[in-house]
mmCIF file with all atom_site columns, C-alpha atoms in Angstrom:
data_model
loop_
_atom_site.group_PDB
_atom_site.id
_atom_site.type_symbol
_atom_site.label_atom_id
_atom_site.label_alt_id
_atom_site.label_comp_id
_atom_site.label_asym_id
_atom_site.label_entity_id
_atom_site.label_seq_id
_atom_site.pdbx_PDB_ins_code
_atom_site.Cartn_x
_atom_site.Cartn_y
_atom_site.Cartn_z
_atom_site.occupancy
_atom_site.B_iso_or_equiv
_atom_site.pdbx_formal_charge
_atom_site.auth_seq_id
_atom_site.auth_comp_id
_atom_site.auth_asym_id
_atom_site.auth_atom_id
_atom_site.pdbx_PDB_model_num
ATOM 1   C CA . MET M 1 1   ? 0.000  0.000  0.000   1.00 48.00 ? 1   MET M CA 1
ATOM 2   C CA . SER M 1 2   ? 2.849  2.387  0.813   1.00 59.00 ? 2   SER M CA 1
ATOM 3   C CA . GLY M 1 3   ? 4.300  2.116  -2.699  1.00 69.00 ? 3   GLY M CA 1
ATOM 4   C CA . ASP M 1 4   ? 0.835  2.687  -4.156  1.00 92.00 ? 4   ASP M CA 1
ATOM 5   C CA . THR M 1 5   ? 0.375  5.786  -1.986  1.00 93.00 ? 5   THR M CA 1
ATOM 6   C CA . ARG M 1 6   ? 3.751  7.119  -3.061  1.00 94.00 ? 6   ARG M CA 1
ATOM 7   C CA . ALA M 1 7   ? 2.839  6.616  -6.734  1.00 94.00 ? 7   ALA M CA 1
ATOM 8   C CA . ARG M 1 8   ? -0.522 8.342  -6.203  1.00 96.00 ? 8   ARG M CA 1
ATOM 9   C CA . ILE M 1 9   ? 1.245  11.260 -4.511  1.00 97.00 ? 9   ILE M CA 1
ATOM 10  C CA . LEU M 1 10  ? 3.630  11.617 -7.456  1.00 97.00 ? 10  LEU M CA 1
ATOM 11  C CA . ASP M 1 11  ? 0.817  11.385 -10.018 1.00 96.00 ? 11  ASP M CA 1
ATOM 12  C CA . THR M 1 12  ? -1.285 13.900 -8.130  1.00 97.00 ? 12  THR M CA 1
ATOM 13  C CA . ALA M 1 13  ? 1.634  16.284 -7.624  1.00 97.00 ? 13  ALA M CA 1
ATOM 14  C CA . LEU M 1 14  ? 2.489  16.113 -11.312 1.00 97.00 ? 14  LEU M CA 1
ATOM 15  C CA . ASP M 1 15  ? -1.120 16.934 -12.184 1.00 96.00 ? 15  ASP M CA 1
ATOM 16  C CA . LEU M 1 16  ? -1.226 19.842 -9.745  1.00 97.00 ? 16  LEU M CA 1
ATOM 17  C CA . PHE M 1 17  ? 2.209  21.177 -10.697 1.00 96.00 ? 17  PHE M CA 1
ATOM 18  C CA . SER M 1 18  ? 1.186  21.012 -14.361 1.00 93.00 ? 18  SER M CA 1
ATOM 19  C CA . THR M 1 19  ? -2.149 22.768 -13.924 1.00 94.00 ? 19  THR M CA 1
ATOM 20  C CA . ARG M 1 20  ? -1.428 25.202 -11.089 1.00 93.00 ? 20  ARG M CA 1
ATOM 21  C CA . THR M 1 21  ? 2.414  25.526 -11.300 1.00 94.00 ? 21  THR M CA 1
ATOM 22  C CA . TYR M 1 22  ? 4.961  24.090 -8.937  1.00 95.00 ? 22  TYR M CA 1
ATOM 23  C CA . LYS M 1 23  ? 4.952  27.123 -6.678  1.00 94.00 ? 23  LYS M CA 1
ATOM 24  C CA . ALA M 1 24  ? 1.156  27.464 -6.476  1.00 96.00 ? 24  ALA M CA 1
ATOM 25  C CA . ALA M 1 25  ? 0.484  23.834 -5.551  1.00 96.00 ? 25  ALA M CA 1
ATOM 26  C CA . SER M 1 26  ? 0.768  23.191 -1.829  1.00 96.00 ? 26  SER M CA 1
ATOM 27  C CA . MET M 1 27  ? 1.560  20.104 0.189   1.00 97.00 ? 27  MET M CA 1
ATOM 28  C CA . ARG M 1 28  ? -1.882 20.439 1.805   1.00 97.00 ? 28  ARG M CA 1
ATOM 29  C CA . GLU M 1 29  ? -3.519 20.437 -1.608  1.00 97.00 ? 29  GLU M CA 1
ATOM 30  C CA . ILE M 1 30  ? -1.554 17.393 -2.726  1.00 98.00 ? 30  ILE M CA 1
ATOM 31  C CA . ALA M 1 31  ? -2.549 15.506 0.441   1.00 97.00 ? 31  ALA M CA 1
ATOM 32  C CA . GLU M 1 32  ? -6.220 16.431 -0.004  1.00 97.00 ? 32  GLU M CA 1
ATOM 33  C CA . HIS M 1 33  ? -6.275 15.308 -3.632  1.00 97.00 ? 33  HIS M CA 1
ATOM 34  C CA . VAL M 1 34  ? -4.614 12.004 -2.738  1.00 97.00 ? 34  VAL M CA 1
ATOM 35  C CA . GLY M 1 35  ? -7.037 11.514 0.162   1.00 95.00 ? 35  GLY M CA 1
ATOM 36  C CA . ILE M 1 36  ? -4.444 11.358 2.925   1.00 96.00 ? 36  ILE M CA 1
ATOM 37  C CA . THR M 1 37  ? -3.539 13.629 5.807   1.00 95.00 ? 37  THR M CA 1
ATOM 38  C CA . LYS M 1 38  ? -0.751 16.147 5.536   1.00 95.00 ? 38  LYS M CA 1
ATOM 39  C CA . PRO M 1 39  ? 1.354  14.240 8.134   1.00 95.00 ? 39  PRO M CA 1
ATOM 40  C CA . SER M 1 40  ? 0.939  11.103 5.998   1.00 95.00 ? 40  SER M CA 1
ATOM 41  C CA . LEU M 1 41  ? 2.186  13.021 2.980   1.00 97.00 ? 41  LEU M CA 1
ATOM 42  C CA . TYR M 1 42  ? 5.223  14.172 4.962   1.00 96.00 ? 42  TYR M CA 1
ATOM 43  C CA . HIS M 1 43  ? 5.869  10.531 5.860   1.00 94.00 ? 43  HIS M CA 1
ATOM 44  C CA . HIS M 1 44  ? 6.474  9.880  2.151   1.00 95.00 ? 44  HIS M CA 1
ATOM 45  C CA . PHE M 1 45  ? 8.036  13.219 1.104   1.00 96.00 ? 45  PHE M CA 1
ATOM 46  C CA . ARG M 1 46  ? 9.617  15.865 3.302   1.00 96.00 ? 46  ARG M CA 1
ATOM 47  C CA . SER M 1 47  ? 8.939  18.692 0.829   1.00 96.00 ? 47  SER M CA 1
ATOM 48  C CA . LYS M 1 48  ? 7.655  19.705 -2.574  1.00 95.00 ? 48  LYS M CA 1
ATOM 49  C CA . THR M 1 49  ? 11.267 19.823 -3.695  1.00 95.00 ? 49  THR M CA 1
ATOM 50  C CA . GLU M 1 50  ? 11.646 16.151 -2.817  1.00 96.00 ? 50  GLU M CA 1
ATOM 51  C CA . ILE M 1 51  ? 8.508  15.398 -4.829  1.00 97.00 ? 51  ILE M CA 1
ATOM 52  C CA . LEU M 1 52  ? 9.848  17.384 -7.795  1.00 96.00 ? 52  LEU M CA 1
ATOM 53  C CA . ASN M 1 53  ? 13.157 15.570 -7.514  1.00 94.00 ? 53  ASN M CA 1
ATOM 54  C CA . SER M 1 54  ? 11.352 12.216 -7.552  1.00 96.00 ? 54  SER M CA 1
ATOM 55  C CA . LEU M 1 55  ? 9.442  13.278 -10.658 1.00 96.00 ? 55  LEU M CA 1
ATOM 56  C CA . VAL M 1 56  ? 12.439 14.455 -12.696 1.00 94.00 ? 56  VAL M CA 1
ATOM 57  C CA . SER M 1 57  ? 15.229 12.164 -11.432 1.00 94.00 ? 57  SER M CA 1
ATOM 58  C CA . PRO M 1 58  ? 14.318 9.204  -13.667 1.00 95.00 ? 58  PRO M CA 1
ATOM 59  C CA . ALA M 1 59  ? 14.570 11.469 -16.726 1.00 93.00 ? 59  ALA M CA 1
ATOM 60  C CA . ILE M 1 60  ? 17.845 12.970 -15.532 1.00 93.00 ? 60  ILE M CA 1
ATOM 61  C CA . GLU M 1 61  ? 19.255 9.487  -14.933 1.00 94.00 ? 61  GLU M CA 1
ATOM 62  C CA . GLN M 1 62  ? 18.214 8.348  -18.414 1.00 95.00 ? 62  GLN M CA 1
ATOM 63  C CA . LEU M 1 63  ? 19.711 11.496 -19.957 1.00 94.00 ? 63  LEU M CA 1
ATOM 64  C CA . ASP M 1 64  ? 22.910 10.843 -18.039 1.00 92.00 ? 64  ASP M CA 1
ATOM 65  C CA . ALA M 1 65  ? 22.984 7.289  -19.419 1.00 94.00 ? 65  ALA M CA 1
ATOM 66  C CA . VAL M 1 66  ? 22.635 8.695  -22.934 1.00 93.00 ? 66  VAL M CA 1
ATOM 67  C CA . MET M 1 67  ? 25.746 10.828 -22.360 1.00 90.00 ? 67  MET M CA 1
ATOM 68  C CA . THR M 1 68  ? 27.656 7.739  -21.258 1.00 92.00 ? 68  THR M CA 1
ATOM 69  C CA . ARG M 1 69  ? 26.830 5.575  -24.271 1.00 91.00 ? 69  ARG M CA 1
ATOM 70  C CA . ALA M 1 70  ? 26.328 8.033  -27.165 1.00 82.00 ? 70  ALA M CA 1
ATOM 71  C CA . LEU M 1 71  ? 29.032 7.923  -29.809 1.00 85.00 ? 71  LEU M CA 1
ATOM 72  C CA . THR M 1 72  ? 27.752 10.435 -32.355 1.00 91.00 ? 72  THR M CA 1
ATOM 73  C CA . PRO M 1 73  ? 25.928 13.759 -32.237 1.00 93.00 ? 73  PRO M CA 1
ATOM 74  C CA . GLU M 1 74  ? 22.865 12.053 -33.737 1.00 92.00 ? 74  GLU M CA 1
ATOM 75  C CA . GLU M 1 75  ? 22.906 9.346  -31.042 1.00 93.00 ? 75  GLU M CA 1
ATOM 76  C CA . THR M 1 76  ? 23.150 12.035 -28.381 1.00 94.00 ? 76  THR M CA 1
ATOM 77  C CA . LEU M 1 77  ? 20.267 14.023 -29.863 1.00 95.00 ? 77  LEU M CA 1
ATOM 78  C CA . GLY M 1 78  ? 18.127 10.929 -30.441 1.00 95.00 ? 78  GLY M CA 1
ATOM 79  C CA . GLY M 1 79  ? 18.763 9.577  -26.952 1.00 95.00 ? 79  GLY M CA 1
ATOM 80  C CA . CYS M 1 80  ? 17.964 12.907 -25.334 1.00 95.00 ? 80  CYS M CA 1
ATOM 81  C CA . ILE M 1 81  ? 14.731 13.179 -27.310 1.00 96.00 ? 81  ILE M CA 1
ATOM 82  C CA . GLU M 1 82  ? 13.788 9.635  -26.313 1.00 95.00 ? 82  GLU M CA 1
ATOM 83  C CA . ALA M 1 83  ? 14.384 10.333 -22.613 1.00 95.00 ? 83  ALA M CA 1
ATOM 84  C CA . MET M 1 84  ? 12.504 13.624 -22.733 1.00 94.00 ? 84  MET M CA 1
ATOM 85  C CA . LEU M 1 85  ? 9.555  11.972 -24.459 1.00 95.00 ? 85  LEU M CA 1
ATOM 86  C CA . LYS M 1 86  ? 9.459  9.104  -21.973 1.00 95.00 ? 86  LYS M CA 1
ATOM 87  C CA . TYR M 1 87  ? 9.160  11.615 -19.124 1.00 94.00 ? 87  TYR M CA 1
ATOM 88  C CA . ARG M 1 88  ? 7.394  14.300 -21.143 1.00 93.00 ? 88  ARG M CA 1
ATOM 89  C CA . ARG M 1 89  ? 5.061  15.650 -18.449 1.00 91.00 ? 89  ARG M CA 1
ATOM 90  C CA . ALA M 1 90  ? 7.715  15.843 -15.738 1.00 92.00 ? 90  ALA M CA 1
ATOM 91  C CA . MET M 1 91  ? 10.242 17.456 -18.063 1.00 91.00 ? 91  MET M CA 1
ATOM 92  C CA . ALA M 1 92  ? 7.619  19.972 -19.173 1.00 89.00 ? 92  ALA M CA 1
ATOM 93  C CA . LEU M 1 93  ? 7.762  21.350 -15.631 1.00 89.00 ? 93  LEU M CA 1
ATOM 94  C CA . LEU M 1 94  ? 11.412 22.232 -16.177 1.00 86.00 ? 94  LEU M CA 1
ATOM 95  C CA . LEU M 1 95  ? 10.788 23.660 -19.639 1.00 84.00 ? 95  LEU M CA 1
ATOM 96  C CA . ARG M 1 96  ? 7.561  25.560 -19.058 1.00 86.00 ? 96  ARG M CA 1
ATOM 97  C CA . ASP M 1 97  ? 7.162  26.394 -15.360 1.00 89.00 ? 97  ASP M CA 1
ATOM 98  C CA . ALA M 1 98  ? 9.437  29.216 -14.239 1.00 89.00 ? 98  ALA M CA 1
ATOM 99  C CA . SER M 1 99  ? 8.297  28.693 -10.647 1.00 89.00 ? 99  SER M CA 1
ATOM 100 C CA . VAL M 1 100 ? 10.480 25.565 -10.389 1.00 89.00 ? 100 VAL M CA 1
ATOM 101 C CA . TYR M 1 101 ? 13.562 27.796 -10.506 1.00 89.00 ? 101 TYR M CA 1
ATOM 102 C CA . GLY M 1 102 ? 14.314 28.775 -6.932  1.00 87.00 ? 102 GLY M CA 1
ATOM 103 C CA . ASP M 1 103 ? 16.769 28.337 -4.111  1.00 88.00 ? 103 ASP M CA 1
ATOM 104 C CA . GLU M 1 104 ? 15.112 25.129 -2.934  1.00 88.00 ? 104 GLU M CA 1
ATOM 105 C CA . THR M 1 105 ? 15.403 23.530 -6.392  1.00 88.00 ? 105 THR M CA 1
ATOM 106 C CA . ALA M 1 106 ? 18.950 24.703 -7.142  1.00 90.00 ? 106 ALA M CA 1
ATOM 107 C CA . GLU M 1 107 ? 20.406 21.194 -6.821  1.00 91.00 ? 107 GLU M CA 1
ATOM 108 C CA . ILE M 1 108 ? 17.901 19.756 -9.313  1.00 90.00 ? 108 ILE M CA 1
ATOM 109 C CA . MET M 1 109 ? 18.498 22.592 -11.767 1.00 90.00 ? 109 MET M CA 1
ATOM 110 C CA . THR M 1 110 ? 22.271 22.214 -11.428 1.00 91.00 ? 110 THR M CA 1
ATOM 111 C CA . ARG M 1 111 ? 21.910 18.567 -12.427 1.00 91.00 ? 111 ARG M CA 1
ATOM 112 C CA . VAL M 1 112 ? 19.773 19.522 -15.420 1.00 90.00 ? 112 VAL M CA 1
ATOM 113 C CA . MET M 1 113 ? 22.222 22.221 -16.534 1.00 92.00 ? 113 MET M CA 1
ATOM 114 C CA . GLY M 1 114 ? 25.060 19.714 -16.240 1.00 93.00 ? 114 GLY M CA 1
ATOM 115 C CA . ILE M 1 115 ? 23.188 17.387 -18.612 1.00 92.00 ? 115 ILE M CA 1
ATOM 116 C CA . VAL M 1 116 ? 22.612 20.228 -21.080 1.00 92.00 ? 116 VAL M CA 1
ATOM 117 C CA . GLU M 1 117 ? 26.293 21.190 -20.994 1.00 94.00 ? 117 GLU M CA 1
ATOM 118 C CA . ARG M 1 118 ? 27.481 17.600 -21.449 1.00 94.00 ? 118 ARG M CA 1
ATOM 119 C CA . ALA M 1 119 ? 25.038 17.006 -24.296 1.00 94.00 ? 119 ALA M CA 1
ATOM 120 C CA . THR M 1 120 ? 26.141 20.191 -26.018 1.00 95.00 ? 120 THR M CA 1
ATOM 121 C CA . GLU M 1 121 ? 29.796 19.159 -25.712 1.00 95.00 ? 121 GLU M CA 1
ATOM 122 C CA . LEU M 1 122 ? 29.080 15.719 -27.171 1.00 94.00 ? 122 LEU M CA 1
ATOM 123 C CA . ILE M 1 123 ? 27.010 17.170 -29.997 1.00 95.00 ? 123 ILE M CA 1
ATOM 124 C CA . ALA M 1 124 ? 29.708 19.745 -30.835 1.00 95.00 ? 124 ALA M CA 1
ATOM 125 C CA . GLY M 1 125 ? 32.344 17.041 -31.229 1.00 92.00 ? 125 GLY M CA 1
ATOM 126 C CA . PRO M 1 126 ? 36.040 17.098 -30.398 1.00 91.00 ? 126 PRO M CA 1
ATOM 127 C CA . LYS M 1 127 ? 37.854 20.438 -30.379 1.00 95.00 ? 127 LYS M CA 1
ATOM 128 C CA . PRO M 1 128 ? 34.909 22.530 -31.592 1.00 95.00 ? 128 PRO M CA 1
ATOM 129 C CA . ASP M 1 129 ? 35.248 26.184 -32.439 1.00 95.00 ? 129 ASP M CA 1
ATOM 130 C CA . TRP M 1 130 ? 32.715 28.634 -31.045 1.00 96.00 ? 130 TRP M CA 1
ATOM 131 C CA . ARG M 1 131 ? 30.455 28.301 -34.105 1.00 94.00 ? 131 ARG M CA 1
ATOM 132 C CA . GLN M 1 132 ? 30.241 24.517 -33.666 1.00 94.00 ? 132 GLN M CA 1
ATOM 133 C CA . ARG M 1 133 ? 29.412 25.000 -29.985 1.00 95.00 ? 133 ARG M CA 1
ATOM 134 C CA . VAL M 1 134 ? 26.670 27.481 -30.896 1.00 96.00 ? 134 VAL M CA 1
ATOM 135 C CA . ARG M 1 135 ? 25.210 25.038 -33.434 1.00 96.00 ? 135 ARG M CA 1
ATOM 136 C CA . ALA M 1 136 ? 25.375 22.221 -30.880 1.00 96.00 ? 136 ALA M CA 1
ATOM 137 C CA . ALA M 1 137 ? 23.492 24.310 -28.304 1.00 96.00 ? 137 ALA M CA 1
ATOM 138 C CA . GLN M 1 138 ? 20.923 25.298 -30.926 1.00 96.00 ? 138 GLN M CA 1
ATOM 139 C CA . ALA M 1 139 ? 20.511 21.673 -32.024 1.00 97.00 ? 139 ALA M CA 1
ATOM 140 C CA . PHE M 1 140 ? 19.996 20.487 -28.438 1.00 96.00 ? 140 PHE M CA 1
ATOM 141 C CA . ALA M 1 141 ? 17.382 23.188 -27.871 1.00 95.00 ? 141 ALA M CA 1
ATOM 142 C CA . ALA M 1 142 ? 15.675 22.339 -31.165 1.00 95.00 ? 142 ALA M CA 1
ATOM 143 C CA . ALA M 1 143 ? 15.587 18.681 -30.139 1.00 95.00 ? 143 ALA M CA 1
ATOM 144 C CA . THR M 1 144 ? 14.238 19.119 -26.618 1.00 93.00 ? 144 THR M CA 1
ATOM 145 C CA . ASP M 1 145 ? 12.430 22.426 -26.103 1.00 91.00 ? 145 ASP M CA 1
ATOM 146 C CA . PRO M 1 146 ? 9.399  21.706 -28.341 1.00 93.00 ? 146 PRO M CA 1
ATOM 147 C CA . ILE M 1 147 ? 8.587  18.423 -26.585 1.00 91.00 ? 147 ILE M CA 1
ATOM 148 C CA . SER M 1 148 ? 6.293  20.046 -24.039 1.00 88.00 ? 148 SER M CA 1
ATOM 149 C CA . MET M 1 149 ? 4.517  22.059 -26.730 1.00 90.00 ? 149 MET M CA 1
ATOM 150 C CA . PHE M 1 150 ? 3.118  19.021 -28.541 1.00 91.00 ? 150 PHE M CA 1
ATOM 151 C CA . PRO M 1 151 ? 1.658  16.718 -25.876 1.00 88.00 ? 151 PRO M CA 1
ATOM 152 C CA . ASN M 1 152 ? -0.760 15.029 -28.286 1.00 91.00 ? 152 ASN M CA 1
ATOM 153 C CA . VAL M 1 153 ? 1.712  14.142 -31.035 1.00 95.00 ? 153 VAL M CA 1
ATOM 154 C CA . PRO M 1 154 ? 2.660  10.440 -30.862 1.00 95.00 ? 154 PRO M CA 1
ATOM 155 C CA . ASP M 1 155 ? 6.134  9.848  -29.442 1.00 95.00 ? 155 ASP M CA 1
ATOM 156 C CA . LYS M 1 156 ? 7.633  8.174  -32.520 1.00 96.00 ? 156 LYS M CA 1
ATOM 157 C CA . GLU M 1 157 ? 6.427  10.872 -34.917 1.00 97.00 ? 157 GLU M CA 1
ATOM 158 C CA . LEU M 1 158 ? 7.573  13.686 -32.642 1.00 97.00 ? 158 LEU M CA 1
ATOM 159 C CA . HIS M 1 159 ? 10.919 11.956 -32.029 1.00 97.00 ? 159 HIS M CA 1
ATOM 160 C CA . ASP M 1 160 ? 11.595 11.644 -35.750 1.00 97.00 ? 160 ASP M CA 1
ATOM 161 C CA . GLU M 1 161 ? 10.618 15.231 -36.543 1.00 97.00 ? 161 GLU M CA 1
ATOM 162 C CA . LEU M 1 162 ? 12.618 16.690 -33.652 1.00 97.00 ? 162 LEU M CA 1
ATOM 163 C CA . LEU M 1 163 ? 15.676 14.680 -34.660 1.00 96.00 ? 163 LEU M CA 1
ATOM 164 C CA . ARG M 1 164 ? 15.274 15.759 -38.287 1.00 96.00 ? 164 ARG M CA 1
ATOM 165 C CA . GLY M 1 165 ? 15.034 19.416 -37.297 1.00 96.00 ? 165 GLY M CA 1
ATOM 166 C CA . ALA M 1 166 ? 17.879 19.306 -34.779 1.00 96.00 ? 166 ALA M CA 1
ATOM 167 C CA . THR M 1 167 ? 20.147 17.547 -37.272 1.00 95.00 ? 167 THR M CA 1
ATOM 168 C CA . ALA M 1 168 ? 19.339 20.204 -39.870 1.00 95.00 ? 168 ALA M CA 1
ATOM 169 C CA . VAL M 1 169 ? 20.293 22.927 -37.385 1.00 95.00 ? 169 VAL M CA 1
ATOM 170 C CA . LEU M 1 170 ? 23.486 21.099 -36.489 1.00 93.00 ? 170 LEU M CA 1
ATOM 171 C CA . ASN M 1 171 ? 24.470 20.666 -40.124 1.00 91.00 ? 171 ASN M CA 1
ATOM 172 C CA . GLY M 1 172 ? 23.592 24.246 -41.052 1.00 86.00 ? 172 GLY M CA 1
ATOM 173 C CA . ASN M 1 173 ? 20.715 23.299 -43.367 1.00 73.00 ? 173 ASN M CA 1
#
């Protein structure tokens, strides 16, 4: 039952963060929507930041794994798109909700920025000049930023189109 309650808390928090924003949703509100007391909620999660971390950590871990195994810029871009799509709703919080950026979430955002920097380096290739680094950053943004804007597009179709567009940016097409 405890695992089920934890999953319900995460699902409910994701719904509330997505509809009301991270900052506007309260622990009390999450507990009420789950149907538990606030002390019960605190038994599972000490804070909203811990809930947010639990929501985005699987995506961050998968993105990190992409950086470890990717050999080409296209593999890096494709793997990042795949991870972002798998955790589309949670990652949308980081892309679309400015209220997640605060002192209490600094550790989470530092991890995310580290992923972005590593991906950009891998996409740029060895010994890139500043233009290649710019193109790599643009390609990464082209591959990942639109994901939250198209929630109803099937994953495979969106993956292919994002990869096509990001590769075109990277290659200067």
